[in-house]
Amino acid sequence: MRLQFWIAVASCLLLLAKFFAYYRTNSVAVLTDALESIVNVAAAFIGLYSLYVSAKPRDADHPYGHGKAEFISAAVEGTLVLSAGALIIYKAVKTFIVPEKLGTLDTGIYIIAGTALVNWILGYGAVRQGKRNGSLALIASGKHLQTDTYSTLGIVVALLLIRFTGALWLDSAVAVAMGVLVIYTGYKILRASLAGIMDEADTELLGRMVDLLNANRRDGWVDLHNLRVIKYGNTLHMDCHLTVPWYFNVHQAHHEIDRLAELARAGFGESLELFVHSDGCLYFQCPICDKKDCPVRQHPFRQEITWTVNNILQNKKHGPEDL
């Protein structure tokens, strides 16, 4: 939250700097950068509020916490970015049809280049911290700032070319290109936020989870199925069915669940919540069970099931036919 607060403050200062650069240059490309900065300011404060809400502890009305607020924040930010991109393209095309005289470019170049450097530093820090904390709002904010950096550098190059060649049409051309880039960035942010709101399966996250489970499988874990992982802000909610030998008592089965929880939290952090249903194995699963000292084995062991994203999501116990 402290990082997002300083991003919001810096966004306000950069907005003033870019509009001053537009005042000095009268460049539509610089104006597009300033218009995008308005979105930066709005998104920064929306992101700050969403982080405040998502950090609130769970309560009776929100038993899973308030983490979904980050997805809503990212959706609003993505929509704002898309709108800014459309406005940028409109202004660029209008200026191309009716050219406007440019002002002093040198001052504008220095100011815009300075804002690009500040944006990149802030964006890098936000993405890094967001990945460390699992915060979609902070990652979205950081990526937005990084994209703003690249578009700003493109504008600096265009201003330099106009400065030395006098080709005024480059001003509108670069603005259109930046508008397309902004729209694409907004689409990616909006797409990621909607995926989180709709609890879309995160195949990359599931793949890392499956790799962790396969690499640290314990004797007595006959099978694992019906695995689901849902993200609420920086908290992961994981539930699954763990198949253990049918003759385990309640304490033995719970011990295996505890080991599974420790493994998952070691790989994904203490914010992970685990809900595990224990199943007793069935005789048809003997060929996939490698428990060494099983006193009730009915069939010889053939081969262990290698869990994959596809088979571990299925809501059924695996057997020899799944090998």
PDB file of C-alpha atoms in Angstrom:
ATOM      1  CA  MET A   1       0.000   0.000   0.000  1.00  0.00           C
ATOM      2  CA  ARG A   2       2.887   2.387   0.699  1.00  0.00           C
ATOM      3  CA  LEU A   3       4.303   1.701  -2.764  1.00  0.00           C
ATOM      4  CA  GLN A   4       0.916   2.271  -4.399  1.00  0.00           C
ATOM      5  CA  PHE A   5       0.521   5.525  -2.435  1.00  0.00           C
ATOM      6  CA  TRP A   6       3.801   6.878  -3.797  1.00  0.00           C
ATOM      7  CA  ILE A   7       2.804   5.729  -7.286  1.00  0.00           C
ATOM      8  CA  ALA A   8      -0.366   7.823  -6.925  1.00  0.00           C
ATOM      9  CA  VAL A   9       1.594  10.875  -5.750  1.00  0.00           C
ATOM     10  CA  ALA A  10       4.163  10.494  -8.529  1.00  0.00           C
ATOM     11  CA  SER A  11       1.384  10.068 -11.127  1.00  0.00           C
ATOM     12  CA  CYS A  12      -0.060  13.463 -10.136  1.00  0.00           C
ATOM     13  CA  LEU A  13       3.334  15.160 -10.473  1.00  0.00           C
ATOM     14  CA  LEU A  14       4.049  13.465 -13.810  1.00  0.00           C
ATOM     15  CA  LEU A  15       0.632  14.518 -15.106  1.00  0.00           C
ATOM     16  CA  LEU A  16       1.465  18.170 -14.395  1.00  0.00           C
ATOM     17  CA  ALA A  17       4.871  17.785 -16.044  1.00  0.00           C
ATOM     18  CA  LYS A  18       3.400  16.272 -19.216  1.00  0.00           C
ATOM     19  CA  PHE A  19       0.742  18.939 -19.599  1.00  0.00           C
ATOM     20  CA  PHE A  20       3.446  21.567 -19.175  1.00  0.00           C
ATOM     21  CA  ALA A  21       5.412  19.785 -21.922  1.00  0.00           C
ATOM     22  CA  TYR A  22       2.305  19.869 -24.143  1.00  0.00           C
ATOM     23  CA  TYR A  23       1.891  23.575 -23.417  1.00  0.00           C
ATOM     24  CA  ARG A  24       5.467  24.190 -24.614  1.00  0.00           C
ATOM     25  CA  THR A  25       5.379  21.897 -27.663  1.00  0.00           C
ATOM     26  CA  ASN A  26       1.715  21.843 -28.818  1.00  0.00           C
ATOM     27  CA  SER A  27       2.489  18.278 -29.960  1.00  0.00           C
ATOM     28  CA  VAL A  28      -0.438  15.859 -30.261  1.00  0.00           C
ATOM     29  CA  ALA A  29       1.940  13.020 -29.414  1.00  0.00           C
ATOM     30  CA  VAL A  30       2.812  14.737 -26.131  1.00  0.00           C
ATOM     31  CA  LEU A  31      -0.887  15.388 -25.538  1.00  0.00           C
ATOM     32  CA  THR A  32      -1.625  11.670 -25.917  1.00  0.00           C
ATOM     33  CA  ASP A  33       1.006  10.958 -23.277  1.00  0.00           C
ATOM     34  CA  ALA A  34      -0.606  13.525 -20.976  1.00  0.00           C
ATOM     35  CA  LEU A  35      -4.080  12.088 -21.562  1.00  0.00           C
ATOM     36  CA  GLU A  36      -2.820   8.641 -20.648  1.00  0.00           C
ATOM     37  CA  SER A  37      -1.393  10.127 -17.473  1.00  0.00           C
ATOM     38  CA  ILE A  38      -4.895  11.172 -16.431  1.00  0.00           C
ATOM     39  CA  VAL A  39      -5.747   7.485 -16.566  1.00  0.00           C
ATOM     40  CA  ASN A  40      -2.580   6.760 -14.576  1.00  0.00           C
ATOM     41  CA  VAL A  41      -3.727   9.078 -11.797  1.00  0.00           C
ATOM     42  CA  ALA A  42      -7.238   7.634 -11.675  1.00  0.00           C
ATOM     43  CA  ALA A  43      -5.941   4.072 -11.816  1.00  0.00           C
ATOM     44  CA  ALA A  44      -3.351   4.755  -9.110  1.00  0.00           C
ATOM     45  CA  PHE A  45      -5.965   5.944  -6.616  1.00  0.00           C
ATOM     46  CA  ILE A  46      -8.380   3.160  -7.577  1.00  0.00           C
ATOM     47  CA  GLY A  47      -5.569   0.661  -7.075  1.00  0.00           C
ATOM     48  CA  LEU A  48      -4.699   2.175  -3.709  1.00  0.00           C
ATOM     49  CA  TYR A  49      -8.296   1.896  -2.527  1.00  0.00           C
ATOM     50  CA  SER A  50      -8.591  -1.689  -3.783  1.00  0.00           C
ATOM     51  CA  LEU A  51      -5.438  -2.689  -1.902  1.00  0.00           C
ATOM     52  CA  TYR A  52      -6.899  -1.124   1.247  1.00  0.00           C
ATOM     53  CA  VAL A  53     -10.153  -3.071   0.805  1.00  0.00           C
ATOM     54  CA  SER A  54      -8.492  -6.380  -0.120  1.00  0.00           C
ATOM     55  CA  ALA A  55      -6.219  -6.177   2.943  1.00  0.00           C
ATOM     56  CA  LYS A  56      -9.201  -6.073   5.314  1.00  0.00           C
ATOM     57  CA  PRO A  57      -9.648  -9.296   7.294  1.00  0.00           C
ATOM     58  CA  ARG A  58     -12.500 -11.637   6.493  1.00  0.00           C
ATOM     59  CA  ASP A  59     -15.776 -11.064   8.265  1.00  0.00           C
ATOM     60  CA  ALA A  60     -19.248 -12.580   8.500  1.00  0.00           C
ATOM     61  CA  ASP A  61     -20.311 -10.914   5.228  1.00  0.00           C
ATOM     62  CA  HIS A  62     -17.096 -11.843   3.379  1.00  0.00           C
ATOM     63  CA  PRO A  63     -15.994 -15.283   4.661  1.00  0.00           C
ATOM     64  CA  TYR A  64     -13.347 -15.562   1.919  1.00  0.00           C
ATOM     65  CA  GLY A  65     -11.970 -12.092   2.556  1.00  0.00           C
ATOM     66  CA  HIS A  66     -12.064  -8.967   0.377  1.00  0.00           C
ATOM     67  CA  GLY A  67      -9.417  -9.944  -2.187  1.00  0.00           C
ATOM     68  CA  LYS A  68     -11.821  -9.820  -5.145  1.00  0.00           C
ATOM     69  CA  ALA A  69     -11.684  -6.017  -4.867  1.00  0.00           C
ATOM     70  CA  GLU A  70      -8.328  -6.173  -6.668  1.00  0.00           C
ATOM     71  CA  PHE A  71      -9.939  -7.791  -9.722  1.00  0.00           C
ATOM     72  CA  ILE A  72     -12.604  -5.071  -9.826  1.00  0.00           C
ATOM     73  CA  SER A  73      -9.883  -2.421  -9.557  1.00  0.00           C
ATOM     74  CA  ALA A  74      -7.949  -3.982 -12.429  1.00  0.00           C
ATOM     75  CA  ALA A  75     -11.148  -4.141 -14.521  1.00  0.00           C
ATOM     76  CA  VAL A  76     -11.794  -0.429 -13.980  1.00  0.00           C
ATOM     77  CA  GLU A  77      -8.180   0.377 -14.808  1.00  0.00           C
ATOM     78  CA  GLY A  78      -8.308  -1.711 -17.989  1.00  0.00           C
ATOM     79  CA  THR A  79     -11.482   0.077 -19.084  1.00  0.00           C
ATOM     80  CA  LEU A  80      -9.894   3.472 -18.460  1.00  0.00           C
ATOM     81  CA  VAL A  81      -6.802   2.487 -20.452  1.00  0.00           C
ATOM     82  CA  LEU A  82      -8.961   1.322 -23.374  1.00  0.00           C
ATOM     83  CA  SER A  83     -10.869   4.622 -23.315  1.00  0.00           C
ATOM     84  CA  ALA A  84      -7.627   6.599 -23.256  1.00  0.00           C
ATOM     85  CA  GLY A  85      -6.319   4.656 -26.259  1.00  0.00           C
ATOM     86  CA  ALA A  86      -9.455   5.416 -28.273  1.00  0.00           C
ATOM     87  CA  LEU A  87      -9.257   9.121 -27.371  1.00  0.00           C
ATOM     88  CA  ILE A  88      -5.583   9.229 -28.349  1.00  0.00           C
ATOM     89  CA  ILE A  89      -6.281   7.773 -31.803  1.00  0.00           C
ATOM     90  CA  TYR A  90      -9.204  10.166 -32.347  1.00  0.00           C
ATOM     91  CA  LYS A  91      -7.079  13.222 -31.486  1.00  0.00           C
ATOM     92  CA  ALA A  92      -4.172  11.981 -33.638  1.00  0.00           C
ATOM     93  CA  VAL A  93      -6.335  11.429 -36.716  1.00  0.00           C
ATOM     94  CA  LYS A  94      -7.984  14.824 -36.252  1.00  0.00           C
ATOM     95  CA  THR A  95      -4.585  16.544 -36.048  1.00  0.00           C
ATOM     96  CA  PHE A  96      -3.350  14.653 -39.105  1.00  0.00           C
ATOM     97  CA  ILE A  97      -6.296  16.009 -41.114  1.00  0.00           C
ATOM     98  CA  VAL A  98      -5.988  19.524 -39.681  1.00  0.00           C
ATOM     99  CA  PRO A  99      -2.288  20.030 -38.753  1.00  0.00           C
ATOM    100  CA  GLU A 100      -1.390  22.328 -35.871  1.00  0.00           C
ATOM    101  CA  LYS A 101       1.789  24.369 -35.512  1.00  0.00           C
ATOM    102  CA  LEU A 102       4.324  22.949 -33.069  1.00  0.00           C
ATOM    103  CA  GLY A 103       5.990  24.977 -30.335  1.00  0.00           C
ATOM    104  CA  THR A 104       9.375  24.610 -28.607  1.00  0.00           C
ATOM    105  CA  LEU A 105      10.375  20.950 -28.839  1.00  0.00           C
ATOM    106  CA  ASP A 106      13.634  20.934 -26.868  1.00  0.00           C
ATOM    107  CA  THR A 107      12.052  21.602 -23.467  1.00  0.00           C
ATOM    108  CA  GLY A 108       9.299  19.080 -24.146  1.00  0.00           C
ATOM    109  CA  ILE A 109      11.830  16.394 -25.045  1.00  0.00           C
ATOM    110  CA  TYR A 110      13.694  16.808 -21.758  1.00  0.00           C
ATOM    111  CA  ILE A 111      10.525  16.789 -19.670  1.00  0.00           C
ATOM    112  CA  ILE A 112       8.985  13.780 -21.399  1.00  0.00           C
ATOM    113  CA  ALA A 113      12.240  11.804 -21.217  1.00  0.00           C
ATOM    114  CA  GLY A 114      12.424  12.503 -17.475  1.00  0.00           C
ATOM    115  CA  THR A 115       8.861  11.275 -16.913  1.00  0.00           C
ATOM    116  CA  ALA A 116       9.685   8.084 -18.816  1.00  0.00           C
ATOM    117  CA  LEU A 117      12.549   7.308 -16.459  1.00  0.00           C
ATOM    118  CA  VAL A 118      10.409   7.900 -13.354  1.00  0.00           C
ATOM    119  CA  ASN A 119       7.570   5.770 -14.742  1.00  0.00           C
ATOM    120  CA  TRP A 120       9.891   2.863 -15.522  1.00  0.00           C
ATOM    121  CA  ILE A 121      11.360   2.852 -12.011  1.00  0.00           C
ATOM    122  CA  LEU A 122       7.905   2.963 -10.416  1.00  0.00           C
ATOM    123  CA  GLY A 123       6.522   0.311 -12.786  1.00  0.00           C
ATOM    124  CA  TYR A 124       9.419  -2.067 -12.209  1.00  0.00           C
ATOM    125  CA  GLY A 125       9.027  -1.731  -8.454  1.00  0.00           C
ATOM    126  CA  ALA A 126       5.250  -2.254  -8.604  1.00  0.00           C
ATOM    127  CA  VAL A 127       5.439  -5.402 -10.766  1.00  0.00           C
ATOM    128  CA  ARG A 128       8.192  -6.867  -8.608  1.00  0.00           C
ATOM    129  CA  GLN A 129       6.319  -6.199  -5.367  1.00  0.00           C
ATOM    130  CA  GLY A 130       3.027  -7.352  -6.896  1.00  0.00           C
ATOM    131  CA  LYS A 131       4.481 -10.717  -7.933  1.00  0.00           C
ATOM    132  CA  ARG A 132       6.066 -11.134  -4.505  1.00  0.00           C
ATOM    133  CA  ASN A 133       2.723 -10.477  -2.768  1.00  0.00           C
ATOM    134  CA  GLY A 134       0.464 -12.045  -5.400  1.00  0.00           C
ATOM    135  CA  SER A 135      -1.330  -8.699  -5.901  1.00  0.00           C
ATOM    136  CA  LEU A 136      -3.072  -8.346  -9.271  1.00  0.00           C
ATOM    137  CA  ALA A 137      -3.847  -4.676  -8.573  1.00  0.00           C
ATOM    138  CA  LEU A 138      -0.173  -3.834  -8.017  1.00  0.00           C
ATOM    139  CA  ILE A 139       0.953  -5.881 -11.044  1.00  0.00           C
ATOM    140  CA  ALA A 140      -1.658  -4.167 -13.237  1.00  0.00           C
ATOM    141  CA  SER A 141      -0.531  -0.764 -11.995  1.00  0.00           C
ATOM    142  CA  GLY A 142       3.126  -1.601 -12.647  1.00  0.00           C
ATOM    143  CA  LYS A 143       2.523  -2.950 -16.152  1.00  0.00           C
ATOM    144  CA  HIS A 144       0.495   0.125 -16.969  1.00  0.00           C
ATOM    145  CA  LEU A 145       3.383   2.355 -15.882  1.00  0.00           C
ATOM    146  CA  GLN A 146       5.901   0.278 -17.866  1.00  0.00           C
ATOM    147  CA  THR A 147       3.765   0.518 -20.984  1.00  0.00           C
ATOM    148  CA  ASP A 148       3.513   4.259 -20.423  1.00  0.00           C
ATOM    149  CA  THR A 149       7.315   4.331 -20.312  1.00  0.00           C
ATOM    150  CA  TYR A 150       7.689   2.614 -23.683  1.00  0.00           C
ATOM    151  CA  SER A 151       5.078   4.831 -25.308  1.00  0.00           C
ATOM    152  CA  THR A 152       6.758   7.912 -23.847  1.00  0.00           C
ATOM    153  CA  LEU A 153      10.131   6.847 -25.244  1.00  0.00           C
ATOM    154  CA  GLY A 154       8.484   6.424 -28.643  1.00  0.00           C
ATOM    155  CA  ILE A 155       7.198   9.968 -28.377  1.00  0.00           C
ATOM    156  CA  VAL A 156      10.674  11.237 -27.444  1.00  0.00           C
ATOM    157  CA  VAL A 157      12.100   9.577 -30.570  1.00  0.00           C
ATOM    158  CA  ALA A 158       9.334  11.107 -32.694  1.00  0.00           C
ATOM    159  CA  LEU A 159       9.984  14.573 -31.287  1.00  0.00           C
ATOM    160  CA  LEU A 160      13.695  14.209 -32.030  1.00  0.00           C
ATOM    161  CA  LEU A 161      12.934  13.185 -35.627  1.00  0.00           C
ATOM    162  CA  ILE A 162      10.524  16.109 -36.040  1.00  0.00           C
ATOM    163  CA  ARG A 163      13.121  18.415 -34.490  1.00  0.00           C
ATOM    164  CA  PHE A 164      15.791  17.457 -37.041  1.00  0.00           C
ATOM    165  CA  THR A 165      13.701  16.632 -40.139  1.00  0.00           C
ATOM    166  CA  GLY A 166      10.679  18.917 -39.851  1.00  0.00           C
ATOM    167  CA  ALA A 167       8.338  16.033 -40.801  1.00  0.00           C
ATOM    168  CA  LEU A 168       5.224  17.145 -38.900  1.00  0.00           C
ATOM    169  CA  TRP A 169       3.179  14.109 -39.995  1.00  0.00           C
ATOM    170  CA  LEU A 170       5.334  11.981 -37.651  1.00  0.00           C
ATOM    171  CA  ASP A 171       3.580  13.619 -34.707  1.00  0.00           C
ATOM    172  CA  SER A 172       0.191  12.124 -35.636  1.00  0.00           C
ATOM    173  CA  ALA A 173       1.652   8.826 -36.856  1.00  0.00           C
ATOM    174  CA  VAL A 174       3.425   8.167 -33.576  1.00  0.00           C
ATOM    175  CA  ALA A 175       0.306   9.168 -31.619  1.00  0.00           C
ATOM    176  CA  VAL A 176      -1.766   6.589 -33.533  1.00  0.00           C
ATOM    177  CA  ALA A 177       0.831   3.889 -32.890  1.00  0.00           C
ATOM    178  CA  MET A 178       0.880   4.742 -29.191  1.00  0.00           C
ATOM    179  CA  GLY A 179      -2.911   4.683 -29.103  1.00  0.00           C
ATOM    180  CA  VAL A 180      -2.955   1.141 -30.498  1.00  0.00           C
ATOM    181  CA  LEU A 181      -0.362   0.067 -27.916  1.00  0.00           C
ATOM    182  CA  VAL A 182      -2.426   1.607 -25.108  1.00  0.00           C
ATOM    183  CA  ILE A 183      -5.586  -0.175 -26.292  1.00  0.00           C
ATOM    184  CA  TYR A 184      -3.747  -3.507 -26.381  1.00  0.00           C
ATOM    185  CA  THR A 185      -2.445  -2.971 -22.851  1.00  0.00           C
ATOM    186  CA  GLY A 186      -5.931  -2.086 -21.625  1.00  0.00           C
ATOM    187  CA  TYR A 187      -7.311  -5.255 -23.212  1.00  0.00           C
ATOM    188  CA  LYS A 188      -4.738  -7.442 -21.433  1.00  0.00           C
ATOM    189  CA  ILE A 189      -5.429  -5.825 -18.055  1.00  0.00           C
ATOM    190  CA  LEU A 190      -9.190  -6.148 -18.527  1.00  0.00           C
ATOM    191  CA  ARG A 191      -8.883  -9.758 -19.719  1.00  0.00           C
ATOM    192  CA  ALA A 192      -6.835 -10.766 -16.658  1.00  0.00           C
ATOM    193  CA  SER A 193      -9.238  -9.053 -14.267  1.00  0.00           C
ATOM    194  CA  LEU A 194     -12.323 -10.696 -15.800  1.00  0.00           C
ATOM    195  CA  ALA A 195     -10.601 -14.077 -15.608  1.00  0.00           C
ATOM    196  CA  GLY A 196     -10.114 -13.517 -11.875  1.00  0.00           C
ATOM    197  CA  ILE A 197     -13.680 -12.344 -11.318  1.00  0.00           C
ATOM    198  CA  MET A 198     -15.019 -15.415 -13.152  1.00  0.00           C
ATOM    199  CA  ASP A 199     -12.598 -17.747 -11.294  1.00  0.00           C
ATOM    200  CA  GLU A 200     -11.070 -18.924 -14.559  1.00  0.00           C
ATOM    201  CA  ALA A 201      -8.600 -21.759 -14.072  1.00  0.00           C
ATOM    202  CA  ASP A 202      -5.025 -20.499 -13.942  1.00  0.00           C
ATOM    203  CA  THR A 203      -3.226 -23.260 -15.869  1.00  0.00           C
ATOM    204  CA  GLU A 204       0.235 -21.840 -15.086  1.00  0.00           C
ATOM    205  CA  LEU A 205      -0.525 -21.817 -11.359  1.00  0.00           C
ATOM    206  CA  LEU A 206      -2.074 -25.297 -11.519  1.00  0.00           C
ATOM    207  CA  GLY A 207       0.984 -26.581 -13.397  1.00  0.00           C
ATOM    208  CA  ARG A 208       3.316 -25.339 -10.654  1.00  0.00           C
ATOM    209  CA  MET A 209       1.069 -26.915  -8.020  1.00  0.00           C
ATOM    210  CA  VAL A 210       1.033 -30.274  -9.830  1.00  0.00           C
ATOM    211  CA  ASP A 211       4.823 -30.252 -10.253  1.00  0.00           C
ATOM    212  CA  LEU A 212       5.238 -29.564  -6.521  1.00  0.00           C
ATOM    213  CA  LEU A 213       2.905 -32.429  -5.578  1.00  0.00           C
ATOM    214  CA  ASN A 214       4.528 -34.927  -7.949  1.00  0.00           C
ATOM    215  CA  ALA A 215       8.023 -34.080  -6.731  1.00  0.00           C
ATOM    216  CA  ASN A 216       7.127 -34.464  -3.033  1.00  0.00           C
ATOM    217  CA  ARG A 217       4.619 -37.313  -3.080  1.00  0.00           C
ATOM    218  CA  ARG A 218       4.404 -39.271   0.185  1.00  0.00           C
ATOM    219  CA  ASP A 219       3.974 -42.966   0.769  1.00  0.00           C
ATOM    220  CA  GLY A 220       0.262 -43.420   1.423  1.00  0.00           C
ATOM    221  CA  TRP A 221      -0.933 -40.753  -0.981  1.00  0.00           C
ATOM    222  CA  VAL A 222      -2.709 -43.195  -3.257  1.00  0.00           C
ATOM    223  CA  ASP A 223      -4.339 -40.557  -5.402  1.00  0.00           C
ATOM    224  CA  LEU A 224      -5.266 -36.883  -5.651  1.00  0.00           C
ATOM    225  CA  HIS A 225      -8.205 -35.581  -7.650  1.00  0.00           C
ATOM    226  CA  ASN A 226     -10.853 -32.834  -7.922  1.00  0.00           C
ATOM    227  CA  LEU A 227      -8.168 -30.180  -7.352  1.00  0.00           C
ATOM    228  CA  ARG A 228      -9.314 -26.553  -7.577  1.00  0.00           C
ATOM    229  CA  VAL A 229      -7.452 -23.334  -6.868  1.00  0.00           C
ATOM    230  CA  ILE A 230      -9.214 -19.966  -6.589  1.00  0.00           C
ATOM    231  CA  LYS A 231      -7.415 -16.645  -6.110  1.00  0.00           C
ATOM    232  CA  TYR A 232      -8.749 -13.938  -3.790  1.00  0.00           C
ATOM    233  CA  GLY A 233      -6.278 -11.054  -3.894  1.00  0.00           C
ATOM    234  CA  ASN A 234      -3.048 -12.436  -2.462  1.00  0.00           C
ATOM    235  CA  THR A 235      -4.791 -15.458  -0.896  1.00  0.00           C
ATOM    236  CA  LEU A 236      -5.074 -18.801  -2.655  1.00  0.00           C
ATOM    237  CA  HIS A 237      -7.919 -21.157  -1.764  1.00  0.00           C
ATOM    238  CA  MET A 238      -7.149 -24.749  -2.716  1.00  0.00           C
ATOM    239  CA  ASP A 239      -9.421 -27.731  -2.264  1.00  0.00           C
ATOM    240  CA  CYS A 240      -8.981 -31.323  -3.367  1.00  0.00           C
ATOM    241  CA  HIS A 241      -9.682 -34.980  -2.554  1.00  0.00           C
ATOM    242  CA  LEU A 242      -6.745 -36.980  -1.158  1.00  0.00           C
ATOM    243  CA  THR A 243      -7.049 -40.765  -1.362  1.00  0.00           C
ATOM    244  CA  VAL A 244      -5.334 -42.630   1.477  1.00  0.00           C
ATOM    245  CA  PRO A 245      -5.411 -46.348   2.469  1.00  0.00           C
ATOM    246  CA  TRP A 246      -8.947 -47.229   3.554  1.00  0.00           C
ATOM    247  CA  TYR A 247      -7.805 -48.712   6.846  1.00  0.00           C
ATOM    248  CA  PHE A 248      -6.286 -45.392   8.092  1.00  0.00           C
ATOM    249  CA  ASN A 249      -8.080 -44.045  11.133  1.00  0.00           C
ATOM    250  CA  VAL A 250      -9.182 -40.413  11.382  1.00  0.00           C
ATOM    251  CA  HIS A 251      -5.931 -39.283  13.016  1.00  0.00           C
ATOM    252  CA  GLN A 252      -3.756 -40.999  10.394  1.00  0.00           C
ATOM    253  CA  ALA A 253      -5.757 -39.495   7.506  1.00  0.00           C
ATOM    254  CA  HIS A 254      -5.608 -36.059   9.113  1.00  0.00           C
ATOM    255  CA  HIS A 255      -1.846 -36.404   9.509  1.00  0.00           C
ATOM    256  CA  GLU A 256      -1.499 -36.899   5.738  1.00  0.00           C
ATOM    257  CA  ILE A 257      -3.708 -33.862   5.137  1.00  0.00           C
ATOM    258  CA  ASP A 258      -1.438 -31.814   7.408  1.00  0.00           C
ATOM    259  CA  ARG A 259       1.628 -32.941   5.415  1.00  0.00           C
ATOM    260  CA  LEU A 260      -0.131 -31.941   2.184  1.00  0.00           C
ATOM    261  CA  ALA A 261      -0.972 -28.515   3.635  1.00  0.00           C
ATOM    262  CA  GLU A 262       2.628 -27.968   4.778  1.00  0.00           C
ATOM    263  CA  LEU A 263       3.909 -28.870   1.312  1.00  0.00           C
ATOM    264  CA  ALA A 264       1.483 -26.532  -0.462  1.00  0.00           C
ATOM    265  CA  ARG A 265       2.252 -23.612   1.868  1.00  0.00           C
ATOM    266  CA  ALA A 266       5.990 -24.185   1.497  1.00  0.00           C
ATOM    267  CA  GLY A 267       5.599 -23.750  -2.250  1.00  0.00           C
ATOM    268  CA  PHE A 268       2.953 -21.011  -2.377  1.00  0.00           C
ATOM    269  CA  GLY A 269       3.209 -19.085   0.887  1.00  0.00           C
ATOM    270  CA  GLU A 270       1.415 -18.976   4.196  1.00  0.00           C
ATOM    271  CA  SER A 271      -1.559 -17.128   2.683  1.00  0.00           C
ATOM    272  CA  LEU A 272      -2.719 -20.366   1.030  1.00  0.00           C
ATOM    273  CA  GLU A 273      -5.861 -21.907   2.523  1.00  0.00           C
ATOM    274  CA  LEU A 274      -6.408 -25.631   2.040  1.00  0.00           C
ATOM    275  CA  PHE A 275      -9.633 -27.626   2.262  1.00  0.00           C
ATOM    276  CA  VAL A 276      -8.983 -31.337   1.781  1.00  0.00           C
ATOM    277  CA  HIS A 277     -11.492 -34.181   1.704  1.00  0.00           C
ATOM    278  CA  SER A 278      -9.935 -37.569   2.489  1.00  0.00           C
ATOM    279  CA  ASP A 279     -11.112 -40.654   0.578  1.00  0.00           C
ATOM    280  CA  GLY A 280     -10.411 -44.269   1.399  1.00  0.00           C
ATOM    281  CA  CYS A 281      -8.824 -46.246  -1.446  1.00  0.00           C
ATOM    282  CA  LEU A 282     -10.718 -48.969  -3.316  1.00  0.00           C
ATOM    283  CA  TYR A 283      -9.374 -52.352  -4.324  1.00  0.00           C
ATOM    284  CA  PHE A 284      -9.229 -51.457  -8.039  1.00  0.00           C
ATOM    285  CA  GLN A 285      -6.591 -48.837  -7.140  1.00  0.00           C
ATOM    286  CA  CYS A 286      -4.059 -51.376  -5.835  1.00  0.00           C
ATOM    287  CA  PRO A 287      -2.120 -51.400  -9.150  1.00  0.00           C
ATOM    288  CA  ILE A 288      -1.417 -47.633  -8.837  1.00  0.00           C
ATOM    289  CA  CYS A 289      -0.594 -47.697  -5.095  1.00  0.00           C
ATOM    290  CA  ASP A 290       3.067 -48.215  -4.154  1.00  0.00           C
ATOM    291  CA  LYS A 291       2.561 -48.350  -0.369  1.00  0.00           C
ATOM    292  CA  LYS A 292       5.285 -50.715   0.748  1.00  0.00           C
ATOM    293  CA  ASP A 293       3.740 -52.275   3.849  1.00  0.00           C
ATOM    294  CA  CYS A 294       0.072 -52.486   2.851  1.00  0.00           C
ATOM    295  CA  PRO A 295      -1.513 -55.392   4.817  1.00  0.00           C
ATOM    296  CA  VAL A 296      -4.618 -55.648   2.628  1.00  0.00           C
ATOM    297  CA  ARG A 297      -3.201 -55.457  -0.910  1.00  0.00           C
ATOM    298  CA  GLN A 298      -5.354 -57.320  -3.431  1.00  0.00           C
ATOM    299  CA  HIS A 299      -3.400 -56.683  -6.644  1.00  0.00           C
ATOM    300  CA  PRO A 300       0.319 -56.207  -7.334  1.00  0.00           C
ATOM    301  CA  PHE A 301       1.638 -52.689  -7.818  1.00  0.00           C
ATOM    302  CA  ARG A 302       2.149 -51.767 -11.492  1.00  0.00           C
ATOM    303  CA  GLN A 303       2.822 -48.057 -11.814  1.00  0.00           C
ATOM    304  CA  GLU A 304       2.149 -44.823  -9.963  1.00  0.00           C
ATOM    305  CA  ILE A 305      -0.199 -42.283 -11.529  1.00  0.00           C
ATOM    306  CA  THR A 306       1.697 -39.186 -12.650  1.00  0.00           C
ATOM    307  CA  TRP A 307      -0.568 -36.285 -11.838  1.00  0.00           C
ATOM    308  CA  THR A 308      -1.143 -33.746 -14.597  1.00  0.00           C
ATOM    309  CA  VAL A 309      -3.262 -30.613 -14.822  1.00  0.00           C
ATOM    310  CA  ASN A 310      -5.815 -32.595 -16.833  1.00  0.00           C
ATOM    311  CA  ASN A 311      -6.206 -35.694 -14.670  1.00  0.00           C
ATOM    312  CA  ILE A 312      -5.896 -34.027 -11.263  1.00  0.00           C
ATOM    313  CA  LEU A 313      -8.865 -31.758 -12.018  1.00  0.00           C
ATOM    314  CA  GLN A 314     -11.191 -34.693 -12.686  1.00  0.00           C
ATOM    315  CA  ASN A 315     -13.760 -35.478 -10.000  1.00  0.00           C
ATOM    316  CA  LYS A 316     -13.124 -39.228  -9.937  1.00  0.00           C
ATOM    317  CA  LYS A 317     -10.708 -41.649  -8.335  1.00  0.00           C
ATOM    318  CA  HIS A 318      -7.980 -42.770 -10.707  1.00  0.00           C
ATOM    319  CA  GLY A 319      -7.269 -46.385 -11.474  1.00  0.00           C
ATOM    320  CA  PRO A 320      -5.133 -48.582 -13.774  1.00  0.00           C
ATOM    321  CA  GLU A 321      -7.067 -47.373 -16.825  1.00  0.00           C
ATOM    322  CA  ASP A 322      -5.587 -43.900 -16.258  1.00  0.00           C
ATOM    323  CA  LEU A 323      -1.972 -45.061 -16.544  1.00  0.00           C
TER     324      LEU A 323
END
